[in-house]
Structures are given as structure tokens and as C-alpha cells.
mmCIF file of C-alpha atoms in Angstrom:
data_model
loop_
_atom_site.group_PDB
_atom_site.id
_atom_site.type_symbol
_atom_site.label_atom_id
_atom_site.label_comp_id
_atom_site.label_asym_id
_atom_site.label_seq_id
_atom_site.Cartn_x
_atom_site.Cartn_y
_atom_site.Cartn_z
ATOM 1 C CA UNK J 246 51.895 107.733 118.925
ATOM 2 C CA UNK J 247 53.903 106.729 115.914
ATOM 3 C CA UNK J 248 55.523 103.304 116.108
ATOM 4 C CA UNK J 249 58.233 101.950 113.865
ATOM 5 C CA UNK J 250 58.851 98.217 113.888
ATOM 6 C CA UNK J 251 61.836 96.508 112.388
ATOM 7 C CA UNK J 252 62.450 92.837 111.628
ATOM 8 C CA UNK J 253 64.359 90.708 112.114
ATOM 9 C CA UNK J 254 66.055 91.735 115.337
ATOM 10 C CA UNK J 255 69.145 89.659 114.529
ATOM 11 C CA UNK J 256 70.480 88.116 111.359
ATOM 12 C CA UNK J 257 73.512 85.898 111.051
ATOM 13 C CA UNK J 258 74.773 85.235 107.539
ATOM 14 C CA UNK J 259 77.705 83.611 105.841
ATOM 15 C CA UNK J 260 79.875 86.044 103.931
ATOM 16 C CA UNK J 261 78.554 86.325 100.406
ATOM 17 C CA UNK J 262 74.924 85.703 101.337
ATOM 18 C CA UNK J 263 72.276 88.370 100.925
ATOM 19 C CA UNK J 264 70.594 90.206 103.794
ATOM 20 C CA UNK J 265 67.332 92.117 104.112
ATOM 21 C CA UNK J 266 65.826 94.125 106.951
ATOM 22 C CA UNK J 267 62.263 95.398 106.945
ATOM 23 C CA UNK J 268 60.784 98.469 108.554
ATOM 24 C CA UNK J 269 57.077 99.103 109.139
ATOM 25 C CA UNK J 270 55.467 102.243 110.474
ATOM 26 C CA UNK J 271 52.067 102.523 112.136
ATOM 27 C CA UNK J 272 51.519 105.825 110.301
ATOM 28 C CA UNK J 273 52.309 107.229 106.878
ATOM 29 C CA UNK J 274 55.768 108.749 106.807
ATOM 30 C CA UNK J 275 56.903 111.937 105.106
ATOM 31 C CA UNK J 276 60.249 110.279 104.573
ATOM 32 C CA UNK J 277 62.334 107.478 105.995
ATOM 33 C CA UNK J 278 65.994 107.481 106.926
ATOM 34 C CA UNK J 279 68.384 104.584 107.348
ATOM 35 C CA UNK J 280 71.355 104.574 109.694
ATOM 36 C CA UNK J 281 74.156 102.115 110.385
ATOM 37 C CA UNK J 282 75.840 101.667 113.749
ATOM 38 C CA UNK J 283 79.071 99.714 113.831
ATOM 39 C CA UNK J 284 79.820 97.776 117.042
ATOM 40 C CA UNK J 285 80.928 100.284 119.693
ATOM 41 C CA UNK J 286 80.127 103.216 117.425
ATOM 42 C CA UNK J 287 77.414 105.750 116.862
ATOM 43 C CA UNK J 288 74.641 105.759 114.233
ATOM 44 C CA UNK J 289 75.749 107.081 110.872
ATOM 45 C CA UNK J 290 73.325 108.256 108.213
ATOM 46 C CA UNK J 291 73.091 106.069 105.116
ATOM 47 C CA UNK J 292 70.230 107.402 103.040
ATOM 48 C CA UNK J 293 66.860 109.131 102.977
ATOM 49 C CA UNK J 294 63.854 108.091 100.901
ATOM 50 C CA UNK J 295 61.094 110.579 100.244
ATOM 51 C CA UNK J 296 58.889 109.498 97.346
ATOM 52 C CA UNK J 297 56.325 106.728 97.303
ATOM 53 C CA UNK J 298 57.831 103.621 95.687
ATOM 54 C CA UNK J 299 61.315 105.118 95.633
ATOM 55 C CA UNK J 300 64.286 102.819 95.153
ATOM 56 C CA UNK J 301 67.847 103.926 95.752
ATOM 57 C CA UNK J 302 71.097 102.043 95.466
ATOM 58 C CA UNK J 303 74.453 102.475 97.097
ATOM 59 C CA UNK J 304 76.853 99.909 95.687
ATOM 60 C CA UNK J 305 75.605 96.598 97.187
ATOM 61 C CA UNK J 306 72.860 98.256 99.243
ATOM 62 C CA UNK J 307 69.345 98.713 97.860
ATOM 63 C CA UNK J 308 66.762 100.770 99.718
ATOM 64 C CA UNK J 309 63.040 100.780 98.974
ATOM 65 C CA UNK J 310 60.180 102.922 100.209
ATOM 66 C CA UNK J 311 56.723 101.391 99.991
ATOM 67 C CA UNK J 312 53.950 102.741 97.827
ATOM 68 C CA UNK J 313 51.898 103.664 100.879
ATOM 69 C CA UNK J 314 54.963 105.249 102.536
ATOM 70 C CA UNK J 315 54.474 103.053 105.595
ATOM 71 C CA UNK J 316 57.191 100.506 105.013
ATOM 72 C CA UNK J 317 60.741 100.295 103.784
ATOM 73 C CA UNK J 318 63.466 97.751 103.276
ATOM 74 C CA UNK J 319 67.224 97.586 103.064
ATOM 75 C CA UNK J 320 68.772 94.783 101.044
ATOM 76 C CA UNK J 321 72.482 93.996 100.981
ATOM 77 C CA UNK J 322 73.754 91.810 98.168
ATOM 78 C CA UNK J 323 76.702 89.506 98.808
ATOM 79 C CA UNK J 324 77.455 90.590 102.357
ATOM 80 C CA UNK J 325 80.989 91.330 103.458
ATOM 81 C CA UNK J 326 82.496 91.423 106.940
ATOM 82 C CA UNK J 327 82.502 95.219 106.701
ATOM 83 C CA UNK J 328 78.691 95.141 106.658
ATOM 84 C CA UNK J 329 78.595 94.027 110.292
ATOM 85 C CA UNK J 330 76.579 96.335 112.525
ATOM 86 C CA UNK J 331 73.095 97.386 113.469
ATOM 87 C CA UNK J 332 70.853 98.952 110.861
ATOM 88 C CA UNK J 333 68.134 101.351 111.971
ATOM 89 C CA UNK J 334 65.287 102.927 110.118
ATOM 90 C CA UNK J 335 63.897 106.219 111.393
ATOM 91 C CA UNK J 336 60.726 108.116 110.690
ATOM 92 C CA UNK J 337 60.305 111.798 111.488
ATOM 93 C CA UNK J 338 57.109 112.924 113.109
ATOM 94 C CA UNK J 339 54.368 113.373 110.529
ATOM 95 C CA UNK J 340 52.784 116.367 112.232
ATOM 96 C CA UNK J 341 55.660 117.230 114.538
ATOM 97 C CA UNK J 342 58.954 117.983 112.830
ATOM 98 C CA UNK J 343 60.868 117.563 116.076
ATOM 99 C CA UNK J 344 59.794 114.040 116.897
ATOM 100 C CA UNK J 345 61.876 111.181 115.563
ATOM 101 C CA UNK J 346 61.036 107.506 115.943
ATOM 102 C CA UNK J 347 63.639 104.846 115.366
ATOM 103 C CA UNK J 348 63.028 101.181 114.774
ATOM 104 C CA UNK J 349 64.597 98.730 117.206
ATOM 105 C CA UNK J 350 67.284 97.907 114.667
ATOM 106 C CA UNK J 351 68.513 94.763 112.966
ATOM 107 C CA UNK J 352 71.898 93.520 114.075
ATOM 108 C CA UNK J 353 73.816 91.818 111.291
ATOM 109 C CA UNK J 354 76.705 89.481 111.916
ATOM 110 C CA UNK J 355 78.721 88.053 109.034
ATOM 111 C CA UNK J 356 80.705 84.862 109.302
ATOM 112 C CA UNK J 357 83.805 84.863 107.076
ATOM 113 C CA UNK X 133 85.935 119.187 111.218
ATOM 114 C CA UNK X 134 82.143 119.132 111.414
ATOM 115 C CA UNK X 135 81.155 117.137 114.438
ATOM 116 C CA UNK X 136 78.995 116.574 117.480
ATOM 117 C CA UNK X 137 80.900 116.134 120.719
ATOM 118 C CA UNK X 138 79.721 114.709 124.023
ATOM 119 C CA UNK X 139 81.283 114.700 127.444
ATOM 120 C CA UNK X 140 81.954 112.657 129.374
ATOM 121 C CA UNK X 141 82.175 109.529 127.260
ATOM 122 C CA UNK X 142 81.884 107.250 130.278
ATOM 123 C CA UNK X 143 80.395 107.962 133.665
ATOM 124 C CA UNK X 144 79.772 105.906 136.789
ATOM 125 C CA UNK X 145 77.686 107.592 139.450
ATOM 126 C CA UNK X 146 75.430 106.813 142.382
ATOM 127 C CA UNK X 147 71.703 107.143 142.758
ATOM 128 C CA UNK X 148 70.589 110.704 143.441
ATOM 129 C CA UNK X 149 73.789 112.515 142.499
ATOM 130 C CA UNK X 150 72.985 115.180 139.941
ATOM 131 C CA UNK X 151 74.898 114.999 136.692
ATOM 132 C CA UNK X 152 75.103 116.780 133.356
ATOM 133 C CA UNK X 153 76.127 115.358 130.016
ATOM 134 C CA UNK X 154 77.237 118.042 127.603
ATOM 135 C CA UNK X 155 76.612 118.080 123.866
ATOM 136 C CA UNK X 156 78.045 120.549 121.410
ATOM 137 C CA UNK X 157 77.886 120.859 117.621
ATOM 138 C CA UNK X 158 79.921 123.093 115.317
ATOM 139 C CA UNK X 159 77.700 122.886 112.231
ATOM 140 C CA UNK X 160 75.345 125.773 113.084
ATOM 141 C CA UNK X 161 72.453 123.315 113.220
ATOM 142 C CA UNK X 162 69.052 124.487 114.434
ATOM 143 C CA UNK X 163 67.871 121.073 115.634
ATOM 144 C CA UNK X 164 69.363 118.990 118.420
ATOM 145 C CA UNK X 165 68.081 115.869 120.119
ATOM 146 C CA UNK X 166 68.918 113.393 122.854
ATOM 147 C CA UNK X 167 68.403 109.627 122.611
ATOM 148 C CA UNK X 168 68.989 106.709 124.874
ATOM 149 C CA UNK X 169 69.878 103.286 123.555
ATOM 150 C CA UNK X 170 69.097 100.129 125.464
ATOM 151 C CA UNK X 171 69.522 96.525 124.273
ATOM 152 C CA UNK X 172 66.571 95.442 122.172
ATOM 153 C CA UNK X 173 64.880 98.838 122.407
ATOM 154 C CA UNK X 174 66.669 100.762 119.716
ATOM 155 C CA UNK X 175 67.046 104.522 120.043
ATOM 156 C CA UNK X 176 64.394 106.322 122.026
ATOM 157 C CA UNK X 177 64.084 110.068 121.907
ATOM 158 C CA UNK X 178 64.317 111.864 125.261
ATOM 159 C CA UNK X 179 64.102 115.553 124.376
ATOM 160 C CA UNK X 180 64.644 117.676 121.326
ATOM 161 C CA UNK X 181 65.170 121.327 120.516
ATOM 162 C CA UNK X 182 64.122 123.090 117.350
ATOM 163 C CA UNK X 183 66.072 126.260 118.178
ATOM 164 C CA UNK X 184 67.505 128.310 121.013
ATOM 165 C CA UNK X 185 65.141 128.390 123.996
ATOM 166 C CA UNK X 186 62.774 125.937 122.244
ATOM 167 C CA UNK X 187 62.725 122.447 123.726
ATOM 168 C CA UNK X 188 60.123 119.694 123.818
ATOM 169 C CA UNK X 189 59.614 116.188 125.127
ATOM 170 C CA UNK X 190 60.354 113.096 123.146
ATOM 171 C CA UNK X 191 59.046 109.638 123.983
ATOM 172 C CA UNK X 192 60.931 109.046 127.269
ATOM 173 C CA UNK X 193 61.458 112.416 129.004
ATOM 174 C CA UNK X 194 60.806 111.344 132.608
ATOM 175 C CA UNK X 195 63.776 111.978 134.894
ATOM 176 C CA UNK X 196 65.592 114.227 132.433
ATOM 177 C CA UNK X 197 65.920 117.956 131.824
ATOM 178 C CA UNK X 198 67.496 119.882 128.992
ATOM 179 C CA UNK X 199 68.275 123.467 128.131
ATOM 180 C CA UNK X 200 69.208 125.304 124.935
ATOM 181 C CA UNK X 201 70.670 128.653 125.839
ATOM 182 C CA UNK X 202 73.071 128.698 122.911
ATOM 183 C CA UNK X 203 72.669 127.263 119.448
ATOM 184 C CA UNK X 204 75.682 124.976 119.673
ATOM 185 C CA UNK X 205 75.043 123.438 123.111
ATOM 186 C CA UNK X 206 72.314 121.121 124.357
ATOM 187 C CA UNK X 207 73.136 119.637 127.769
ATOM 188 C CA UNK X 208 71.230 116.722 129.255
ATOM 189 C CA UNK X 209 70.629 116.976 132.990
ATOM 190 C CA UNK X 210 69.765 114.141 135.343
ATOM 191 C CA UNK X 211 68.696 115.842 138.561
ATOM 192 C CA UNK X 212 68.414 112.638 140.586
ATOM 193 C CA UNK X 213 69.702 109.671 138.582
ATOM 194 C CA UNK X 214 68.291 106.226 139.220
ATOM 195 C CA UNK X 215 69.582 102.797 138.138
ATOM 196 C CA UNK X 216 66.953 102.572 135.376
ATOM 197 C CA UNK X 217 68.725 105.485 133.691
ATOM 198 C CA UNK X 218 71.788 103.330 133.146
ATOM 199 C CA UNK X 219 72.097 103.458 129.390
ATOM 200 C CA UNK X 220 74.022 104.630 126.350
ATOM 201 C CA UNK X 221 73.136 108.218 125.483
ATOM 202 C CA UNK X 222 73.500 109.872 122.098
ATOM 203 C CA UNK X 223 73.179 113.499 121.165
ATOM 204 C CA UNK X 224 72.335 114.355 117.562
ATOM 205 C CA UNK X 225 71.885 117.460 115.469
ATOM 206 C CA UNK X 226 70.484 118.331 112.067
ATOM 207 C CA UNK X 227 70.121 121.417 109.951
ATOM 208 C CA UNK X 228 66.459 122.159 110.699
ATOM 209 C CA UNK X 229 64.463 119.260 112.101
ATOM 210 C CA UNK X 230 64.056 115.490 112.306
ATOM 211 C CA UNK X 231 63.298 115.258 108.598
ATOM 212 C CA UNK X 232 66.911 116.093 107.820
ATOM 213 C CA UNK X 233 69.995 113.931 108.222
ATOM 214 C CA UNK X 234 70.882 113.592 111.884
ATOM 215 C CA UNK X 235 74.549 113.654 112.913
ATOM 216 C CA UNK X 236 75.281 111.756 116.070
ATOM 217 C CA UNK X 237 77.844 112.299 118.772
ATOM 218 C CA UNK X 238 80.086 109.441 119.935
ATOM 219 C CA UNK X 239 77.834 108.511 122.853
ATOM 220 C CA UNK X 240 78.018 108.616 126.637
ATOM 221 C CA UNK X 241 77.835 105.375 128.554
ATOM 222 C CA UNK X 242 76.259 105.959 131.954
ATOM 223 C CA UNK X 243 76.122 103.542 134.864
ATOM 224 C CA UNK X 244 74.019 104.512 137.878
ATOM 225 C CA UNK X 245 74.684 102.416 140.963
#
């Protein structure tokens, strides 16, 4: 079945440093979604990428979808303590619209 | 307020004692799904439902049952819980299917002794 891998599993940064998490799927994706889960909270939708090569920005966050639609990345510029949490990518089932596969997540900690 | 609610939020039980975790959404969403979250394993899909009376297995359905008798409700049933079902459970819903934004409930932390 479809597998979605995410690296790194953990990332510790000093406040102000940049951060990137990478997501790779074993199959071509119709779209990819990114979610953020704050400590003790639930996943919250950040963004969805649909087109090959798509790049979207949300303030300090930049999301990219690979040309082959099998990989994606999330880059945070100049991290802040409010960025702390676990970031997940998720790929819907390519042939099954009910299936949803999440990556294992990247947990970001930010040292002030 | 548009939301997904789950009850209970915390539950301690013993092996073999049947339990139900309720999930309800007020957004008139067609699609609902259950996930479990374990350290280092991310979110794994247990079951999903595309509409009333339509349910299907996710990646880790063993030991779980679901039903979708009404659009707004999607309960998760553990007929005979075992310690390996100790986990954090999330219910989610979206407008039509997994290709849409999923809205998650607050989670239910389950401990099976």
C-alpha cells in the first residue's frame, strides 16, 4: 500500500534558525496536505498542494510539491517559539478517496 | 461553532471490557475517519466512512468496529480491548473525502490495563 515517509523525526533549533521537513511518498499523490499538532493538541490543517511543482507561502512558512508529485517539503524561516509542534504531511489514497496516509511527523522544538 | 467532538477525552479500562468512543461533527460533512496516534508512528487510519451506512477499513482496523447510522456521528467500538490498543485516538471529518481538509476532534486518550 501507499507509504509516506517523513524526515527528520526530530529537529531541535535555536530561535531564529531555519527549519525544513521533508515528505516522500511511495506513490504519486493527487495532492498533499500539511498539518500542525501543538503539544497536547490535535492536528490542524495548514495547507494543501495540488499541482506539480507548486509552491505556496504562509508568512514564514514555504511549502513545495515536487515535480513528480511524490515529495513535498515545509520550510520555516527564522523559527519562533510559537512554531513548536509536530508537523505532518498526509496523502489521500490515489485510487481510494477514503484512504488517508500520514507521515510519521517531524517534531520541532525551539530553544529561545 | 463548527467542530468535531469526542467523548470521553480520557479513559482507563481493563482488558476485555467493551467500550465506545463517540465522535460527532456539526459541519454536515460526508466523510469521517478514525486514527490512532502512537509515539514514532504518526497517525494511522483505523476506519473511515464516506457517507451514512458506508464504512471501510483503514490501515489498522483489527480489534475495532465502527458504525455510521447518522451523518453527524461515527462511534468507534472496541469490543474486547487489549493493552496494545492503549493509544491516543482522533476522529476527523471532511466535506467529501480524504482529499479535502480534515478537521480533527480533540482526541481521546485510552489506557487499557
